[in-house]
Tab-separated table of C-alpha atoms in Angstrom:
chain	number	residue	atom	x	y	z
M	1	UNK	CA	0.216	-0.035	-0.143
M	2	UNK	CA	1.207	3.376	-0.997
M	3	UNK	CA	0.738	6.037	1.894
M	4	UNK	CA	-1.531	8.753	1.203
M	5	UNK	CA	1.237	11.371	2.485
M	6	UNK	CA	3.586	10.214	-0.656
M	7	UNK	CA	3.974	13.101	-3.000
M	8	UNK	CA	3.251	10.726	-5.982
M	9	UNK	CA	0.359	9.074	-4.145
M	10	UNK	CA	-2.246	9.073	-7.020
M	11	UNK	CA	0.066	8.234	-9.555
M	12	UNK	CA	1.241	5.192	-7.503
M	13	UNK	CA	-2.266	4.159	-6.561
M	14	UNK	CA	-3.381	4.470	-10.594
M	15	UNK	CA	-0.230	2.011	-11.292
M	16	UNK	CA	-1.747	-0.512	-8.790
M	17	UNK	CA	-5.166	0.057	-10.380
M	18	UNK	CA	-3.793	-1.087	-13.624
M	19	UNK	CA	-2.046	-4.058	-12.411
M	20	UNK	CA	-5.269	-5.208	-10.734
M	21	UNK	CA	-7.286	-4.396	-13.710
M	22	UNK	CA	-4.617	-6.476	-15.730
M	23	UNK	CA	-4.811	-9.367	-13.439
M	24	UNK	CA	-8.849	-9.490	-13.464
M	25	UNK	CA	-8.828	-9.576	-17.140
M	26	UNK	CA	-10.433	-6.082	-17.753
M	27	UNK	CA	-7.159	-4.787	-19.363
M	28	UNK	CA	-4.790	-6.176	-22.130
M	29	UNK	CA	-1.146	-6.186	-21.949
M	30	UNK	CA	-0.726	-3.347	-24.619
M	31	UNK	CA	-2.871	-1.171	-21.832
M	32	UNK	CA	-0.119	-1.727	-19.430
M	33	UNK	CA	2.688	-0.281	-21.730
M	34	UNK	CA	0.355	2.293	-22.589
M	35	UNK	CA	-0.198	3.209	-19.043
M	36	UNK	CA	3.392	3.569	-18.476
M	37	UNK	CA	3.716	5.996	-21.574
M	38	UNK	CA	1.108	8.176	-19.983
M	39	UNK	CA	2.804	8.326	-16.492
M	40	UNK	CA	5.726	9.960	-17.995
M	41	UNK	CA	3.872	12.577	-19.782
M	42	UNK	CA	1.921	13.037	-16.571
M	43	UNK	CA	5.369	13.389	-14.768
M	44	UNK	CA	6.565	15.937	-17.198
M	45	UNK	CA	3.169	18.094	-16.735
M	46	UNK	CA	3.812	18.019	-13.090
M	47	UNK	CA	1.020	15.502	-12.050
M	48	UNK	CA	-1.188	18.793	-12.054
M	49	UNK	CA	-4.002	20.105	-14.201
M	50	UNK	CA	-2.490	22.732	-16.296
M	51	UNK	CA	-4.298	26.009	-17.289
M	52	UNK	CA	-4.314	24.806	-20.837
M	53	UNK	CA	-6.165	21.525	-19.690
M	54	UNK	CA	-8.735	23.639	-17.544
M	55	UNK	CA	-9.337	25.785	-20.529
M	56	UNK	CA	-10.147	22.346	-22.678
M	57	UNK	CA	-12.228	21.105	-19.715
M	58	UNK	CA	-14.584	23.989	-19.438
M	59	UNK	CA	-15.220	23.850	-23.127
M	60	UNK	CA	-15.935	20.047	-22.969
M	61	UNK	CA	-18.454	20.867	-20.099
M	62	UNK	CA	-20.268	23.331	-22.123
M	63	UNK	CA	-20.393	21.224	-25.086
M	64	UNK	CA	-21.547	18.432	-23.010
M	65	UNK	CA	-24.364	20.349	-21.686
M	66	UNK	CA	-25.155	21.733	-25.250
M	67	UNK	CA	-25.189	18.347	-26.657
M	68	UNK	CA	-28.294	16.405	-27.755
M	69	UNK	CA	-26.808	13.293	-27.254
M	70	UNK	CA	-23.421	12.900	-25.668
M	71	UNK	CA	-21.877	9.630	-25.131
M	72	UNK	CA	-18.745	8.762	-22.972
M	73	UNK	CA	-16.764	6.045	-24.777
M	74	UNK	CA	-14.624	3.894	-22.266
M	75	UNK	CA	-12.157	1.295	-22.814
M	76	UNK	CA	-10.155	-1.087	-20.351
M	77	UNK	CA	-7.436	1.640	-19.023
M	78	UNK	CA	-10.343	4.412	-18.312
M	79	UNK	CA	-12.730	1.903	-16.558
M	80	UNK	CA	-9.472	0.603	-14.755
M	81	UNK	CA	-8.675	4.063	-13.598
M	82	UNK	CA	-11.755	5.947	-13.385
M	83	UNK	CA	-15.137	4.117	-13.717
M	84	UNK	CA	-16.925	5.766	-10.929
M	85	UNK	CA	-15.735	9.186	-12.126
M	86	UNK	CA	-17.235	8.419	-15.387
M	87	UNK	CA	-20.518	7.188	-13.928
M	88	UNK	CA	-20.862	10.358	-12.136
M	89	UNK	CA	-20.238	12.427	-15.257
M	90	UNK	CA	-22.954	10.364	-17.082
M	91	UNK	CA	-25.422	10.806	-14.233
M	92	UNK	CA	-25.495	14.593	-14.867
M	93	UNK	CA	-26.027	14.333	-18.742
M	94	UNK	CA	-28.129	11.460	-20.394
M	95	UNK	CA	-26.381	8.503	-18.619
M	96	UNK	CA	-24.947	7.029	-21.574
M	97	UNK	CA	-21.595	5.048	-21.676
M	98	UNK	CA	-20.464	3.066	-24.323
M	99	UNK	CA	-17.685	0.333	-23.977
M	100	UNK	CA	-15.403	0.654	-27.122
M	101	UNK	CA	-12.416	-1.747	-26.647
M	102	UNK	CA	-9.112	-1.802	-28.714
M	103	UNK	CA	-8.816	-5.266	-28.138
M	104	UNK	CA	-12.186	-6.562	-28.278
M	105	UNK	CA	-12.626	-10.105	-26.789
M	106	UNK	CA	-16.419	-11.523	-25.476
M	107	UNK	CA	-14.554	-12.145	-22.280
M	108	UNK	CA	-13.208	-8.534	-21.661
M	109	UNK	CA	-16.754	-7.153	-22.718
M	110	UNK	CA	-18.389	-9.330	-20.107
M	111	UNK	CA	-15.873	-8.468	-17.321
M	112	UNK	CA	-16.537	-5.004	-17.872
M	113	UNK	CA	-20.350	-5.462	-18.329
M	114	UNK	CA	-20.260	-7.087	-14.884
M	115	UNK	CA	-18.370	-4.310	-13.385
M	116	UNK	CA	-21.257	-1.752	-14.248
M	117	UNK	CA	-24.150	-4.063	-12.945
M	118	UNK	CA	-25.148	-1.960	-10.287
M	119	UNK	CA	-24.676	1.294	-12.178
M	120	UNK	CA	-27.244	-0.135	-15.104
M	121	UNK	CA	-29.832	-1.109	-12.230
M	122	UNK	CA	-29.298	2.576	-11.040
M	123	UNK	CA	-29.987	4.242	-14.542
M	124	UNK	CA	-26.764	3.905	-16.543
M	125	UNK	CA	-27.408	2.813	-20.130
M	126	UNK	CA	-24.279	0.796	-21.014
M	127	UNK	CA	-23.974	0.574	-24.599
M	128	UNK	CA	-21.269	-1.154	-26.924
M	129	UNK	CA	-21.565	-4.573	-26.256
M	130	UNK	CA	-24.880	-6.617	-26.884
M	131	UNK	CA	-26.499	-4.181	-29.375
M	132	UNK	CA	-23.056	-2.823	-30.924
M	133	UNK	CA	-24.531	-3.675	-34.390
M	134	UNK	CA	-23.412	-0.335	-36.326
M	135	UNK	CA	-20.027	0.476	-37.581
M	136	UNK	CA	-17.870	3.515	-37.881
M	137	UNK	CA	-16.696	4.014	-41.463
M	138	UNK	CA	-13.220	3.021	-42.278
M	139	UNK	CA	-12.276	1.229	-39.134
M	140	UNK	CA	-11.903	-2.602	-39.340
M	141	UNK	CA	-14.602	-4.892	-37.918
M	142	UNK	CA	-14.146	-5.430	-34.277
M	143	UNK	CA	-12.774	-2.057	-33.503
M	144	UNK	CA	-15.344	-0.211	-35.564
M	145	UNK	CA	-18.394	-1.628	-33.590
M	146	UNK	CA	-20.705	0.902	-32.333
M	147	UNK	CA	-24.309	1.095	-30.811
M	148	UNK	CA	-27.165	2.808	-32.781
M	149	UNK	CA	-28.179	5.131	-29.848
M	150	UNK	CA	-24.631	5.470	-28.753
M	151	UNK	CA	-21.653	6.675	-30.643
M	152	UNK	CA	-23.097	6.073	-33.874
M	153	UNK	CA	-25.757	8.847	-33.480
M	154	UNK	CA	-23.916	10.997	-30.859
M	155	UNK	CA	-23.110	14.619	-31.639
M	156	UNK	CA	-20.633	14.619	-28.947
M	157	UNK	CA	-18.038	11.702	-27.814
M	158	UNK	CA	-15.844	12.142	-25.039
M	159	UNK	CA	-13.274	9.737	-25.649
M	160	UNK	CA	-10.625	9.012	-23.031
M	161	UNK	CA	-7.389	7.336	-24.154
M	162	UNK	CA	-8.736	6.497	-27.609
M	163	UNK	CA	-6.631	5.818	-30.702
M	164	UNK	CA	-5.767	7.949	-33.495
M	165	UNK	CA	-7.647	6.169	-36.314
M	166	UNK	CA	-10.720	5.907	-34.458
M	167	UNK	CA	-10.635	9.536	-33.277
M	168	UNK	CA	-10.265	10.890	-36.796
M	169	UNK	CA	-12.905	8.595	-37.949
M	170	UNK	CA	-15.191	9.768	-35.405
M	171	UNK	CA	-14.330	13.424	-36.614
M	172	UNK	CA	-14.892	12.490	-40.200
M	173	UNK	CA	-18.436	11.508	-39.180
M	174	UNK	CA	-19.114	14.869	-38.352
M	175	UNK	CA	-19.004	14.543	-34.368
M	176	UNK	CA	-17.501	16.893	-31.864
M	177	UNK	CA	-14.972	14.401	-30.663
M	178	UNK	CA	-13.392	15.106	-27.247
M	179	UNK	CA	-10.318	13.308	-26.282
M	180	UNK	CA	-8.565	12.832	-22.891
M	181	UNK	CA	-4.913	11.969	-23.691
M	182	UNK	CA	-1.791	12.576	-21.676
M	183	UNK	CA	0.123	12.885	-24.880
M	184	UNK	CA	-0.073	16.158	-26.471
M	185	UNK	CA	1.668	14.965	-29.467
M	186	UNK	CA	-0.518	12.024	-30.275
M	187	UNK	CA	-2.557	11.658	-33.250
M	188	UNK	CA	-5.739	11.441	-31.082
M	189	UNK	CA	-4.940	14.726	-29.403
M	190	UNK	CA	-4.223	16.601	-32.787
M	191	UNK	CA	-7.146	15.019	-34.627
M	192	UNK	CA	-9.528	15.368	-32.101
M	193	UNK	CA	-12.189	18.943	-31.593
M	194	UNK	CA	-10.959	19.261	-28.174
M	195	UNK	CA	-8.188	17.664	-26.491
M	196	UNK	CA	-7.869	17.342	-22.680
M	197	UNK	CA	-4.151	16.786	-22.018
M	198	UNK	CA	-4.619	15.711	-18.375
M	199	UNK	CA	-4.791	12.322	-16.184
M	200	UNK	CA	-8.402	10.906	-15.795
M	201	UNK	CA	-8.850	10.514	-12.136
M	202	UNK	CA	-7.866	14.522	-11.829
M	203	UNK	CA	-9.920	15.736	-14.906
M	204	UNK	CA	-13.282	13.807	-15.067
M	205	UNK	CA	-14.172	15.148	-11.727
M	206	UNK	CA	-13.537	18.757	-12.989
M	207	UNK	CA	-15.636	18.233	-16.248
M	208	UNK	CA	-18.501	17.047	-13.738
M	209	UNK	CA	-18.117	19.943	-11.576
M	210	UNK	CA	-18.338	22.357	-14.722
M	211	UNK	CA	-21.316	20.310	-16.179
M	212	UNK	CA	-23.246	20.873	-12.995
M	213	UNK	CA	-22.482	24.547	-13.023
M	214	UNK	CA	-23.045	24.967	-16.646
M	215	UNK	CA	-26.586	23.158	-16.425
M	216	UNK	CA	-27.846	26.422	-14.897
M	217	UNK	CA	-26.938	28.642	-17.886
M	218	UNK	CA	-28.393	29.687	-20.886
M	219	UNK	CA	-27.345	28.710	-24.305
M	220	UNK	CA	-26.017	31.962	-25.378
M	221	UNK	CA	-23.850	31.834	-22.125
M	222	UNK	CA	-22.488	28.338	-23.103
M	223	UNK	CA	-21.644	29.313	-26.595
M	224	UNK	CA	-19.527	32.050	-25.214
M	225	UNK	CA	-17.486	29.492	-23.309
M	226	UNK	CA	-17.023	27.465	-26.555
M	227	UNK	CA	-16.414	30.060	-29.201
M	228	UNK	CA	-13.025	31.307	-28.851
M	229	UNK	CA	-11.312	27.900	-28.150
M	230	UNK	CA	-8.613	26.888	-30.590
M	231	UNK	CA	-7.422	23.222	-29.971
M	232	UNK	CA	-4.092	23.512	-31.811
M	233	UNK	CA	-3.282	26.463	-29.775
M	234	UNK	CA	-3.869	24.961	-26.623
M	235	UNK	CA	-2.059	21.842	-27.476
M	236	UNK	CA	0.837	24.089	-28.630
M	237	UNK	CA	0.889	25.889	-25.262
M	238	UNK	CA	0.667	22.616	-23.633
M	239	UNK	CA	4.173	21.714	-25.188
M	240	UNK	CA	5.349	25.343	-24.166
M	241	UNK	CA	4.324	24.615	-20.634
M	242	UNK	CA	6.184	21.228	-20.572
M	243	UNK	CA	9.365	22.614	-22.338
M	244	UNK	CA	9.479	25.686	-19.778
M	245	UNK	CA	9.355	23.064	-16.835
M	246	UNK	CA	12.128	20.866	-18.453
M	247	UNK	CA	14.240	23.985	-18.619
M	248	UNK	CA	13.822	25.147	-15.229
M	249	UNK	CA	14.599	21.849	-13.602
M	250	UNK	CA	17.675	21.324	-11.671
M	251	UNK	CA	19.480	17.922	-11.651
A	1	UNK	CA	4.737	-8.055	-37.643
A	2	UNK	CA	5.809	-4.427	-37.653
A	3	UNK	CA	7.450	-3.695	-41.570
A	4	UNK	CA	10.864	-2.550	-41.352
A	5	UNK	CA	10.155	0.331	-43.192
A	6	UNK	CA	8.064	1.766	-40.318
A	7	UNK	CA	9.323	5.120	-39.203
A	8	UNK	CA	8.973	3.784	-35.373
A	9	UNK	CA	10.091	0.484	-36.362
A	10	UNK	CA	12.567	-0.334	-33.405
A	11	UNK	CA	10.344	1.066	-30.970
A	12	UNK	CA	7.426	-1.241	-31.937
A	13	UNK	CA	9.898	-4.200	-32.260
A	14	UNK	CA	10.962	-3.534	-28.658
A	15	UNK	CA	7.502	-3.207	-27.621
A	16	UNK	CA	6.838	-6.749	-29.175
A	17	UNK	CA	9.761	-8.086	-27.204
A	18	UNK	CA	8.657	-7.013	-24.087
A	19	UNK	CA	5.334	-8.522	-24.333
A	20	UNK	CA	7.064	-11.811	-25.449
A	21	UNK	CA	9.356	-11.703	-22.283
A	22	UNK	CA	6.105	-11.196	-20.104
A	23	UNK	CA	4.569	-14.135	-21.342
A	24	UNK	CA	7.592	-16.162	-20.937
A	25	UNK	CA	8.026	-15.168	-17.400
A	26	UNK	CA	11.285	-13.412	-17.819
A	27	UNK	CA	9.596	-9.864	-17.192
A	28	UNK	CA	7.381	-8.722	-14.213
A	29	UNK	CA	4.095	-7.068	-14.654
A	30	UNK	CA	6.081	-3.856	-13.389
A	31	UNK	CA	8.572	-3.990	-16.083
A	32	UNK	CA	5.789	-3.675	-18.793
A	33	UNK	CA	4.357	-0.406	-17.136
A	34	UNK	CA	8.097	0.762	-17.061
A	35	UNK	CA	8.958	0.190	-20.757
A	36	UNK	CA	6.042	2.199	-21.582
A	37	UNK	CA	7.526	5.147	-19.378
A	38	UNK	CA	10.842	4.696	-21.244
A	39	UNK	CA	8.883	4.732	-24.362
A	40	UNK	CA	7.857	8.325	-24.090
A	41	UNK	CA	11.002	9.681	-22.922
A	42	UNK	CA	12.580	8.171	-25.998
A	43	UNK	CA	9.844	9.395	-28.167
A	44	UNK	CA	10.525	13.065	-26.596
A	45	UNK	CA	14.120	12.596	-27.543
A	46	UNK	CA	13.483	11.826	-31.011
A	47	UNK	CA	14.296	8.168	-30.725
A	48	UNK	CA	17.940	8.853	-31.628
A	49	UNK	CA	21.102	8.696	-29.718
A	50	UNK	CA	21.655	12.365	-28.801
A	51	UNK	CA	25.208	14.297	-28.584
A	52	UNK	CA	24.781	14.273	-24.900
A	53	UNK	CA	24.333	10.584	-24.879
A	54	UNK	CA	27.209	9.946	-27.321
A	55	UNK	CA	29.414	12.030	-24.895
A	56	UNK	CA	28.243	9.727	-21.730
A	57	UNK	CA	29.126	6.522	-24.266
A	58	UNK	CA	32.266	7.326	-25.106
A	59	UNK	CA	33.294	8.066	-21.220
A	60	UNK	CA	31.600	5.009	-20.593
A	61	UNK	CA	33.676	2.719	-23.108
A	62	UNK	CA	37.103	4.449	-21.666
A	63	UNK	CA	35.988	3.494	-18.058
A	64	UNK	CA	35.116	0.086	-18.955
A	65	UNK	CA	38.575	-0.414	-20.741
A	66	UNK	CA	40.547	1.288	-17.875
A	67	UNK	CA	38.632	-0.924	-15.141
A	68	UNK	CA	40.273	-3.884	-13.498
A	69	UNK	CA	36.751	-5.637	-12.754
A	70	UNK	CA	33.989	-4.344	-14.735
A	71	UNK	CA	30.526	-5.899	-14.371
A	72	UNK	CA	27.221	-5.565	-16.614
A	73	UNK	CA	24.287	-5.715	-14.338
A	74	UNK	CA	21.158	-7.173	-16.310
A	75	UNK	CA	17.574	-7.436	-15.377
A	76	UNK	CA	14.306	-8.749	-16.877
A	77	UNK	CA	13.668	-5.614	-19.246
A	78	UNK	CA	17.562	-5.468	-20.249
A	79	UNK	CA	17.551	-9.042	-21.091
A	80	UNK	CA	14.225	-8.791	-22.836
A	81	UNK	CA	15.500	-5.945	-24.952
A	82	UNK	CA	19.293	-6.340	-25.678
A	83	UNK	CA	20.465	-9.688	-24.296
A	84	UNK	CA	22.881	-10.320	-27.395
A	85	UNK	CA	24.119	-6.753	-27.384
A	86	UNK	CA	25.151	-7.026	-23.542
A	87	UNK	CA	27.019	-10.235	-24.353
A	88	UNK	CA	28.830	-9.004	-27.196
A	89	UNK	CA	30.065	-6.145	-25.048
A	90	UNK	CA	30.927	-8.666	-22.156
A	91	UNK	CA	33.071	-10.688	-24.571
A	92	UNK	CA	34.944	-7.354	-25.579
A	93	UNK	CA	35.611	-7.000	-21.530
A	94	UNK	CA	36.237	-9.846	-18.808
A	95	UNK	CA	32.968	-11.738	-19.965
A	96	UNK	CA	30.953	-10.973	-16.470
A	97	UNK	CA	27.446	-10.263	-16.718
A	98	UNK	CA	25.429	-10.333	-13.269
A	99	UNK	CA	21.689	-10.953	-13.099
A	100	UNK	CA	20.435	-8.127	-10.571
A	101	UNK	CA	16.254	-8.453	-10.607
A	102	UNK	CA	14.015	-5.944	-8.769
A	103	UNK	CA	11.361	-8.639	-8.226
A	104	UNK	CA	13.659	-11.408	-7.802
A	105	UNK	CA	11.956	-14.821	-7.833
A	106	UNK	CA	13.661	-18.495	-8.137
A	107	UNK	CA	11.393	-19.076	-11.364
A	108	UNK	CA	12.737	-15.648	-13.188
A	109	UNK	CA	16.246	-16.351	-12.215
A	110	UNK	CA	16.105	-20.065	-13.529
A	111	UNK	CA	14.495	-18.409	-16.890
A	112	UNK	CA	16.932	-15.948	-17.455
A	113	UNK	CA	19.773	-18.288	-16.654
A	114	UNK	CA	18.194	-20.735	-19.263
A	115	UNK	CA	18.388	-17.645	-22.041
A	116	UNK	CA	22.288	-17.516	-21.291
A	117	UNK	CA	23.229	-21.167	-21.790
A	118	UNK	CA	24.714	-21.130	-24.966
A	119	UNK	CA	26.815	-17.878	-23.765
A	120	UNK	CA	27.898	-19.327	-20.747
A	121	UNK	CA	29.321	-22.291	-22.746
A	122	UNK	CA	31.119	-20.218	-24.980
A	123	UNK	CA	33.001	-18.053	-22.029
A	124	UNK	CA	30.652	-15.691	-20.501
A	125	UNK	CA	30.257	-15.840	-16.654
A	126	UNK	CA	26.798	-15.465	-15.469
A	127	UNK	CA	26.962	-14.212	-12.061
A	128	UNK	CA	24.369	-13.197	-9.407
A	129	UNK	CA	22.195	-16.543	-9.353
A	130	UNK	CA	23.606	-19.353	-7.333
A	131	UNK	CA	26.633	-17.720	-5.766
A	132	UNK	CA	24.877	-14.223	-4.867
A	133	UNK	CA	25.932	-14.371	-0.968
A	134	UNK	CA	27.235	-11.043	-0.701
A	135	UNK	CA	24.714	-8.211	0.086
A	136	UNK	CA	24.830	-4.340	-1.061
A	137	UNK	CA	24.679	-2.483	2.273
A	138	UNK	CA	21.415	-0.531	3.099
A	139	UNK	CA	19.259	-2.763	0.573
A	140	UNK	CA	16.987	-4.878	1.483
A	141	UNK	CA	17.480	-8.993	1.333
A	142	UNK	CA	16.371	-10.113	-2.176
A	143	UNK	CA	16.981	-6.836	-4.073
A	144	UNK	CA	20.571	-6.458	-2.370
A	145	UNK	CA	21.875	-9.873	-3.433
A	146	UNK	CA	25.158	-9.746	-5.153
A	147	UNK	CA	28.261	-12.129	-6.109
A	148	UNK	CA	31.645	-11.695	-4.490
A	149	UNK	CA	33.472	-12.112	-8.023
A	150	UNK	CA	30.625	-9.617	-9.651
A	151	UNK	CA	29.258	-6.353	-8.557
A	152	UNK	CA	30.464	-6.840	-5.046
A	153	UNK	CA	34.073	-6.305	-5.809
A	154	UNK	CA	33.639	-4.690	-9.377
A	155	UNK	CA	35.036	-0.931	-9.792
A	156	UNK	CA	32.797	-0.217	-12.772
A	157	UNK	CA	29.341	-1.486	-12.858
A	158	UNK	CA	27.026	-0.870	-15.990
A	159	UNK	CA	23.452	-0.655	-14.718
A	160	UNK	CA	20.949	-0.528	-17.401
A	161	UNK	CA	17.400	0.429	-16.255
A	162	UNK	CA	18.406	0.388	-12.564
A	163	UNK	CA	16.330	1.733	-9.544
A	164	UNK	CA	17.408	4.747	-7.697
A	165	UNK	CA	18.059	3.133	-4.250
A	166	UNK	CA	20.444	0.469	-5.708
A	167	UNK	CA	22.386	2.765	-8.114
A	168	UNK	CA	22.674	5.194	-5.042
A	169	UNK	CA	23.830	2.372	-2.640
A	170	UNK	CA	26.448	1.155	-5.354
A	171	UNK	CA	27.993	4.678	-5.604
A	172	UNK	CA	28.124	4.722	-1.915
A	173	UNK	CA	30.128	1.533	-2.027
A	174	UNK	CA	32.754	3.563	-3.884
A	175	UNK	CA	31.981	2.263	-7.316
A	176	UNK	CA	31.986	4.090	-10.586
A	177	UNK	CA	28.151	3.551	-11.416
A	178	UNK	CA	27.098	3.770	-15.144
A	179	UNK	CA	23.374	3.942	-15.572
A	180	UNK	CA	21.583	3.390	-18.774
A	181	UNK	CA	18.082	5.203	-18.128
A	182	UNK	CA	15.904	7.079	-20.719
A	183	UNK	CA	14.703	9.521	-17.809
A	184	UNK	CA	17.174	12.273	-17.425
A	185	UNK	CA	15.292	13.131	-14.092
A	186	UNK	CA	15.281	9.777	-12.397
A	187	UNK	CA	16.919	9.104	-9.239
A	188	UNK	CA	19.088	6.728	-11.093
A	189	UNK	CA	20.127	9.277	-13.422
A	190	UNK	CA	21.032	11.839	-11.263
A	191	UNK	CA	22.764	9.460	-8.692
A	192	UNK	CA	24.890	7.405	-11.052
A	193	UNK	CA	28.488	8.494	-11.856
A	194	UNK	CA	27.905	8.595	-15.336
A	195	UNK	CA	24.243	8.563	-16.972
A	196	UNK	CA	23.728	7.652	-20.684
A	197	UNK	CA	20.117	8.871	-21.678
A	198	UNK	CA	19.617	6.439	-24.614
A	199	UNK	CA	17.666	3.262	-25.506
A	200	UNK	CA	19.346	0.007	-25.118
A	201	UNK	CA	19.457	-1.345	-28.363
A	202	UNK	CA	20.806	1.833	-29.840
A	203	UNK	CA	23.345	2.511	-27.178
A	204	UNK	CA	24.873	-0.953	-26.188
A	205	UNK	CA	26.318	-1.555	-29.676
A	206	UNK	CA	27.978	1.818	-29.642
A	207	UNK	CA	29.551	1.292	-26.177
A	208	UNK	CA	31.182	-2.015	-27.797
A	209	UNK	CA	32.327	-0.339	-30.795
A	210	UNK	CA	34.162	2.524	-28.568
A	211	UNK	CA	35.513	-0.372	-26.428
A	212	UNK	CA	36.935	-2.130	-29.425
A	213	UNK	CA	38.546	1.213	-30.498
A	214	UNK	CA	39.785	2.344	-27.013
A	215	UNK	CA	41.234	-0.905	-26.193
A	216	UNK	CA	44.015	0.119	-28.799
A	217	UNK	CA	44.882	3.248	-26.863
A	218	UNK	CA	46.986	3.732	-23.913
A	219	UNK	CA	45.979	4.884	-20.714
A	220	UNK	CA	46.798	8.259	-20.822
A	221	UNK	CA	44.521	8.678	-23.730
A	222	UNK	CA	42.071	7.128	-22.079
A	223	UNK	CA	42.042	9.234	-19.158
A	224	UNK	CA	41.767	12.293	-21.196
A	225	UNK	CA	38.465	11.137	-22.763
A	226	UNK	CA	37.458	10.493	-19.267
A	227	UNK	CA	38.489	13.881	-17.311
A	228	UNK	CA	36.321	16.638	-18.472
A	229	UNK	CA	32.935	14.744	-18.139
A	230	UNK	CA	30.408	16.224	-15.922
A	231	UNK	CA	27.228	14.110	-15.489
A	232	UNK	CA	24.861	16.879	-13.985
A	233	UNK	CA	26.009	19.295	-17.165
A	234	UNK	CA	25.411	16.500	-19.456
A	235	UNK	CA	22.124	15.513	-17.677
A	236	UNK	CA	21.117	19.116	-17.874
A	237	UNK	CA	21.860	19.567	-21.728
A	238	UNK	CA	19.680	16.721	-22.350
A	239	UNK	CA	16.784	18.411	-20.693
A	240	UNK	CA	17.476	21.395	-22.630
A	241	UNK	CA	17.700	18.913	-25.804
A	242	UNK	CA	14.172	17.707	-24.947
A	243	UNK	CA	12.862	21.209	-24.034
A	244	UNK	CA	13.957	22.499	-27.514
A	245	UNK	CA	12.527	19.879	-29.278
A	246	UNK	CA	9.033	20.410	-27.913
A	247	UNK	CA	9.317	23.911	-28.437
A	248	UNK	CA	9.704	23.624	-32.021
A	249	UNK	CA	7.297	20.995	-32.757
A	250	UNK	CA	4.162	21.599	-35.065
A	251	UNK	CA	0.813	20.619	-33.837
């Protein structure tokens, strides 16, 4: 057990969660290596929500409140790290969460379905497993499977830890794609409409807080929050943020 | 299979090797996440040997040629990625390789021993398993086990992917500790005598090439290569290198 007073408590706790999820069959091997990649980026960000990330989080919350059919896409890593946080966010919206696995196997689908059993009983709609009979154009069979009432017809899709191909294909379908990705240089971050460069367990509760707040505002106020956001500029500023940190560090 | 023409061929091949080593029991789960962390640093370095790394590599080669008892320490990750490269380097020196596992189990020891069977027959001395009856002071039992004729009495130890505690304890024992670590900010990189911030399969063959060349030189010439090296300065320049790259990248 990592003591709560450890300066990197959250990072080490997340690592434990990833190992547990791998052992229980929720996470694929590739997901462990991917988590390590994310750890480094978070370390370089200073394991904190940057002003650039907060900017993207606010725009995300406004877009999700404005959306007619927002869907939260989840995979093995995001379930391992922040399942409860995603459920809370979904409850403030239309309750839709869609399972969207990079390495899709029936076993992993069922393991994840089981994890959401109680949430489904209390109102969450878990899509992407039994009724995933639509397809994202240009993405191969298993990776492209989506639900009609979920990602397929969503206007806004939140994709934490998504791969570049799929993020790009969703943008091509005309959707507003919001990525959560610790790598500001990834294809996912570059191709998505909005990219939140932040760690899941830090940023998802923040999105939820802003959603709660923004639900009290009118459409014009929300559009004002969204209108001046430029994703490429925000990503560039994130790179500058990391770059400055590296330059100022003592050996 | 990754095609050889892929711009990130080596990185993807290494990822396959890590997964294979995990499946065969050579690598611990923590080793998979650690590999992911390294992948990001390598990506930020541009997946290339920087001038700073080359500087450290040359000093390393000179120190190993000057050494009376140089030992190459290996663990699960380094065996998975660059076993043959380490064997080649050891053959140009005294042939000593010592197994030094972070998560030491008899099963993993024996798996690694088996991998080196042919090398041992042809002259490599594989230490750190059967005769590891000495201890690094200040390091707990299983992680501190070392061989008398190996790390315990070595004057120069090459430690690829070592943890900070152990690197620091070896320095305290008065040894010249040469780390290979993709994270220029790690405690291992900061505490070691020399830190090569480079990827194993790129830098170990370079060390070997310089060892071959330097074996033809006399002691005074070798001391000249070593004398002006400052590790903290070299690490600082590595950070500046990454920082500049990040600043100049287009989104």
